[in-house]
mmCIF file with all atom_site columns, C-alpha atoms in Angstrom:
data_model
loop_
_atom_site.group_PDB
_atom_site.id
_atom_site.type_symbol
_atom_site.label_atom_id
_atom_site.label_alt_id
_atom_site.label_comp_id
_atom_site.label_asym_id
_atom_site.label_entity_id
_atom_site.label_seq_id
_atom_site.pdbx_PDB_ins_code
_atom_site.Cartn_x
_atom_site.Cartn_y
_atom_site.Cartn_z
_atom_site.occupancy
_atom_site.B_iso_or_equiv
_atom_site.pdbx_formal_charge
_atom_site.auth_seq_id
_atom_site.auth_comp_id
_atom_site.auth_asym_id
_atom_site.auth_atom_id
_atom_site.pdbx_PDB_model_num
ATOM 1  C CA . PRO A 1 1  ? -0.025  -0.121 0.251   1.00 59.00 ? 6   PRO A CA 1
ATOM 2  C CA . ALA A 1 2  ? 1.167   3.568  -0.784  1.00 62.00 ? 7   ALA A CA 1
ATOM 3  C CA . ARG A 1 3  ? 2.495   5.703  2.147   1.00 63.00 ? 8   ARG A CA 1
ATOM 4  C CA . ALA A 1 4  ? 0.659   8.966  2.798   1.00 59.00 ? 9   ALA A CA 1
ATOM 5  C CA . ALA A 1 5  ? 3.641   11.759 2.597   1.00 59.00 ? 10  ALA A CA 1
ATOM 6  C CA . PRO A 1 6  ? 4.183   12.639 6.685   1.00 65.00 ? 11  PRO A CA 1
ATOM 7  C CA . THR A 1 7  ? 2.637   15.855 7.598   1.00 78.00 ? 12  THR A CA 1
ATOM 8  C CA . ARG A 1 8  ? 5.035   18.656 8.220   1.00 79.00 ? 13  ARG A CA 1
ATOM 9  C CA . THR A 1 9  ? 4.837   20.177 11.592  1.00 87.00 ? 14  THR A CA 1
ATOM 10 C CA . LEU A 1 10 ? 4.365   24.306 11.977  1.00 85.00 ? 15  LEU A CA 1
ATOM 11 C CA . ALA A 1 11 ? 7.643   24.381 12.976  1.00 88.00 ? 16  ALA A CA 1
ATOM 12 C CA . GLN A 1 12 ? 8.759   22.603 10.179  1.00 88.00 ? 17  GLN A CA 1
ATOM 13 C CA . ARG A 1 13 ? 7.075   24.910 8.048   1.00 90.00 ? 18  ARG A CA 1
ATOM 14 C CA . HIS A 1 14 ? 8.235   27.738 9.240   1.00 94.00 ? 19  HIS A CA 1
ATOM 15 C CA . GLY A 1 15 ? 11.530  27.224 9.827   1.00 94.00 ? 20  GLY A CA 1
ATOM 16 C CA . PRO A 1 16 ? 12.431  27.965 5.894   1.00 94.00 ? 21  PRO A CA 1
ATOM 17 C CA . ILE A 1 17 ? 10.309  30.682 5.934   1.00 95.00 ? 22  ILE A CA 1
ATOM 18 C CA . LEU A 1 18 ? 12.196  32.468 8.702   1.00 96.00 ? 23  LEU A CA 1
ATOM 19 C CA . GLY A 1 19 ? 15.674  31.883 6.901   1.00 97.00 ? 24  GLY A CA 1
ATOM 20 C CA . LEU A 1 20 ? 13.726  33.874 4.017   1.00 96.00 ? 25  LEU A CA 1
ATOM 21 C CA . SER A 1 21 ? 12.834  36.042 5.779   1.00 97.00 ? 26  SER A CA 1
ATOM 22 C CA . ALA A 1 22 ? 16.273  36.337 7.076   1.00 97.00 ? 27  ALA A CA 1
ATOM 23 C CA . LEU A 1 23 ? 17.855  36.542 3.462   1.00 96.00 ? 28  LEU A CA 1
ATOM 24 C CA . VAL A 1 24 ? 15.209  39.405 2.357   1.00 95.00 ? 29  VAL A CA 1
ATOM 25 C CA . LEU A 1 25 ? 15.905  41.719 5.750   1.00 95.00 ? 30  LEU A CA 1
ATOM 26 C CA . SER A 1 26 ? 19.688  41.118 5.305   1.00 95.00 ? 31  SER A CA 1
ATOM 27 C CA . LYS A 1 27 ? 19.634  43.218 1.847   1.00 90.00 ? 32  LYS A CA 1
ATOM 28 C CA . PRO A 1 28 ? 17.566  46.161 3.591   1.00 89.00 ? 33  PRO A CA 1
ATOM 29 C CA . TYR A 1 29 ? 18.588  49.075 0.824   1.00 87.00 ? 34  TYR A CA 1
ATOM 30 C CA . ASP A 1 30 ? 19.737  46.681 -2.372  1.00 90.00 ? 35  ASP A CA 1
ATOM 31 C CA . VAL A 1 31 ? 18.025  43.849 -4.556  1.00 94.00 ? 36  VAL A CA 1
ATOM 32 C CA . PRO A 1 32 ? 20.310  41.488 -5.770  1.00 95.00 ? 37  PRO A CA 1
ATOM 33 C CA . PRO A 1 33 ? 19.726  39.531 -8.418  1.00 95.00 ? 38  PRO A CA 1
ATOM 34 C CA . TRP A 1 34 ? 18.340  36.344 -5.963  1.00 96.00 ? 39  TRP A CA 1
ATOM 35 C CA . LEU A 1 35 ? 15.910  38.811 -4.411  1.00 95.00 ? 40  LEU A CA 1
ATOM 36 C CA . PRO A 1 36 ? 13.181  38.867 -6.652  1.00 94.00 ? 41  PRO A CA 1
ATOM 37 C CA . GLU A 1 37 ? 12.458  34.906 -6.538  1.00 95.00 ? 42  GLU A CA 1
ATOM 38 C CA . VAL A 1 38 ? 12.848  35.355 -2.670  1.00 95.00 ? 43  VAL A CA 1
ATOM 39 C CA . LEU A 1 39 ? 10.330  37.407 -2.066  1.00 94.00 ? 44  LEU A CA 1
ATOM 40 C CA . LEU A 1 40 ? 7.868   35.655 -4.637  1.00 92.00 ? 45  LEU A CA 1
ATOM 41 C CA . ALA A 1 41 ? 8.455   32.461 -2.781  1.00 92.00 ? 46  ALA A CA 1
ATOM 42 C CA . LEU A 1 42 ? 7.665   34.156 0.606   1.00 92.00 ? 47  LEU A CA 1
ATOM 43 C CA . ALA A 1 43 ? 4.495   36.101 -0.816  1.00 87.00 ? 48  ALA A CA 1
ATOM 44 C CA . GLY A 1 44 ? 3.404   32.477 -1.452  1.00 86.00 ? 49  GLY A CA 1
ATOM 45 C CA . ALA A 1 45 ? 3.664   31.452 1.892   1.00 88.00 ? 50  ALA A CA 1
ATOM 46 C CA . SER A 1 46 ? 0.641   34.082 2.826   1.00 84.00 ? 51  SER A CA 1
ATOM 47 C CA . HIS A 1 47 ? -1.907  31.975 3.016   1.00 85.00 ? 52  HIS A CA 1
ATOM 48 C CA . GLU A 1 48 ? -0.341  29.886 5.867   1.00 86.00 ? 53  GLU A CA 1
ATOM 49 C CA . PRO A 1 49 ? -1.275  29.604 9.272   1.00 83.00 ? 54  PRO A CA 1
ATOM 50 C CA . THR A 1 50 ? -0.764  32.578 11.587  1.00 89.00 ? 55  THR A CA 1
ATOM 51 C CA . ALA A 1 51 ? 2.495   32.562 12.423  1.00 92.00 ? 56  ALA A CA 1
ATOM 52 C CA . ILE A 1 52 ? 3.957   32.038 9.118   1.00 93.00 ? 57  ILE A CA 1
ATOM 53 C CA . ARG A 1 53 ? 1.685   34.779 7.586   1.00 91.00 ? 58  ARG A CA 1
ATOM 54 C CA . ASP A 1 54 ? 2.645   37.232 10.378  1.00 93.00 ? 59  ASP A CA 1
ATOM 55 C CA . THR A 1 55 ? 6.073   36.563 9.312   1.00 94.00 ? 60  THR A CA 1
ATOM 56 C CA . VAL A 1 56 ? 5.540   36.776 5.666   1.00 92.00 ? 61  VAL A CA 1
ATOM 57 C CA . THR A 1 57 ? 3.544   40.080 6.328   1.00 91.00 ? 62  THR A CA 1
ATOM 58 C CA . LYS A 1 58 ? 5.789   41.826 8.252   1.00 92.00 ? 63  LYS A CA 1
ATOM 59 C CA . THR A 1 59 ? 8.612   40.942 5.830   1.00 93.00 ? 64  THR A CA 1
ATOM 60 C CA . LEU A 1 60 ? 7.066   42.059 2.681   1.00 91.00 ? 65  LEU A CA 1
ATOM 61 C CA . ALA A 1 61 ? 5.968   45.460 4.676   1.00 90.00 ? 66  ALA A CA 1
ATOM 62 C CA . ASP A 1 62 ? 9.614   45.864 6.061   1.00 93.00 ? 67  ASP A CA 1
ATOM 63 C CA . PHE A 1 63 ? 10.912  45.603 2.067   1.00 92.00 ? 68  PHE A CA 1
ATOM 64 C CA . LYS A 1 64 ? 8.729   47.714 1.002   1.00 90.00 ? 69  LYS A CA 1
ATOM 65 C CA . LYS A 1 65 ? 9.303   50.257 3.778   1.00 91.00 ? 70  LYS A CA 1
ATOM 66 C CA . THR A 1 66 ? 13.131  50.237 3.507   1.00 92.00 ? 71  THR A CA 1
ATOM 67 C CA . HIS A 1 67 ? 12.985  50.322 -0.629  1.00 91.00 ? 72  HIS A CA 1
ATOM 68 C CA . LEU A 1 68 ? 10.257  53.453 -0.643  1.00 88.00 ? 73  LEU A CA 1
ATOM 69 C CA . ASP A 1 69 ? 13.164  55.846 -1.544  1.00 90.00 ? 74  ASP A CA 1
ATOM 70 C CA . THR A 1 70 ? 14.349  54.026 -4.306  1.00 90.00 ? 75  THR A CA 1
ATOM 71 C CA . TRP A 1 71 ? 10.869  52.064 -5.334  1.00 89.00 ? 76  TRP A CA 1
ATOM 72 C CA . ALA A 1 72 ? 12.215  52.922 -9.269  1.00 90.00 ? 77  ALA A CA 1
ATOM 73 C CA . GLN A 1 73 ? 15.326  51.003 -9.206  1.00 90.00 ? 78  GLN A CA 1
ATOM 74 C CA . THR A 1 74 ? 13.701  48.005 -7.150  1.00 92.00 ? 79  THR A CA 1
ATOM 75 C CA . ARG A 1 75 ? 11.235  47.645 -9.993  1.00 92.00 ? 80  ARG A CA 1
ATOM 76 C CA . ALA A 1 76 ? 13.919  47.670 -11.992 1.00 93.00 ? 81  ALA A CA 1
ATOM 77 C CA . ALA A 1 77 ? 15.642  44.729 -10.579 1.00 94.00 ? 82  ALA A CA 1
ATOM 78 C CA . PHE A 1 78 ? 12.498  42.499 -11.025 1.00 94.00 ? 83  PHE A CA 1
ATOM 79 C CA . SER A 1 79 ? 10.787  40.894 -14.716 1.00 94.00 ? 84  SER A CA 1
ATOM 80 C CA . GLU A 1 80 ? 7.582   42.354 -15.460 1.00 94.00 ? 85  GLU A CA 1
ATOM 81 C CA . GLU A 1 81 ? 6.265   39.372 -14.885 1.00 92.00 ? 86  GLU A CA 1
ATOM 82 C CA . GLN A 1 82 ? 8.013   38.855 -11.109 1.00 91.00 ? 87  GLN A CA 1
ATOM 83 C CA . TRP A 1 83 ? 6.861   42.436 -10.307 1.00 91.00 ? 88  TRP A CA 1
ATOM 84 C CA . GLU A 1 84 ? 3.435   41.719 -11.222 1.00 89.00 ? 89  GLU A CA 1
ATOM 85 C CA . ALA A 1 85 ? 3.155   38.652 -9.183  1.00 87.00 ? 90  ALA A CA 1
ATOM 86 C CA . PHE A 1 86 ? 5.090   40.258 -6.166  1.00 86.00 ? 91  PHE A CA 1
ATOM 87 C CA . MET A 1 87 ? 2.285   43.530 -6.452  1.00 86.00 ? 92  MET A CA 1
ATOM 88 C CA . ASP A 1 88 ? -0.425  41.037 -6.661  1.00 82.00 ? 93  ASP A CA 1
ATOM 89 C CA . LEU A 1 89 ? 0.546   38.811 -3.753  1.00 75.00 ? 94  LEU A CA 1
ATOM 90 C CA . SER A 1 90 ? 2.105   41.533 -1.600  1.00 68.00 ? 95  SER A CA 1
ATOM 91 C CA . LEU A 1 91 ? -0.858  43.768 -1.378  1.00 63.00 ? 96  LEU A CA 1
ATOM 92 C CA . SER A 1 92 ? -3.325  43.457 1.526   1.00 55.00 ? 97  SER A CA 1
ATOM 93 C CA . PRO A 1 93 ? -6.722  42.133 0.664   1.00 52.00 ? 98  PRO A CA 1
ATOM 94 C CA . SER A 1 94 ? -9.777  44.907 0.294   1.00 43.00 ? 99  SER A CA 1
ATOM 95 C CA . TYR A 1 95 ? -11.890 44.743 3.233   1.00 39.00 ? 100 TYR A CA 1
ATOM 96 C CA . PHE A 1 96 ? -14.240 47.582 1.316   1.00 37.00 ? 101 PHE A CA 1
ATOM 97 C CA . VAL A 1 97 ? -15.847 45.045 -1.563  1.00 39.00 ? 102 VAL A CA 1
#
């Protein structure tokens, strides 16, 4: 019989997100070539349970805050597809429908 994949604990799922967050926060005013993909990976985890979602939300907010003065240069470091995905995933949901 086929075995079901083991369920990962919250800590096992949160650990990699904390690592990605540390990478993003290690470059508060720069956008190295690897950073857009890391941000997309983080943004993709925004649907996870509260502890993980809070880490993602805070990291994306800190990234935006530290890069706001150079938003045009930040945008230039992303491909068009990366930028669209990042903006779609990192925008706060609207509660006013």
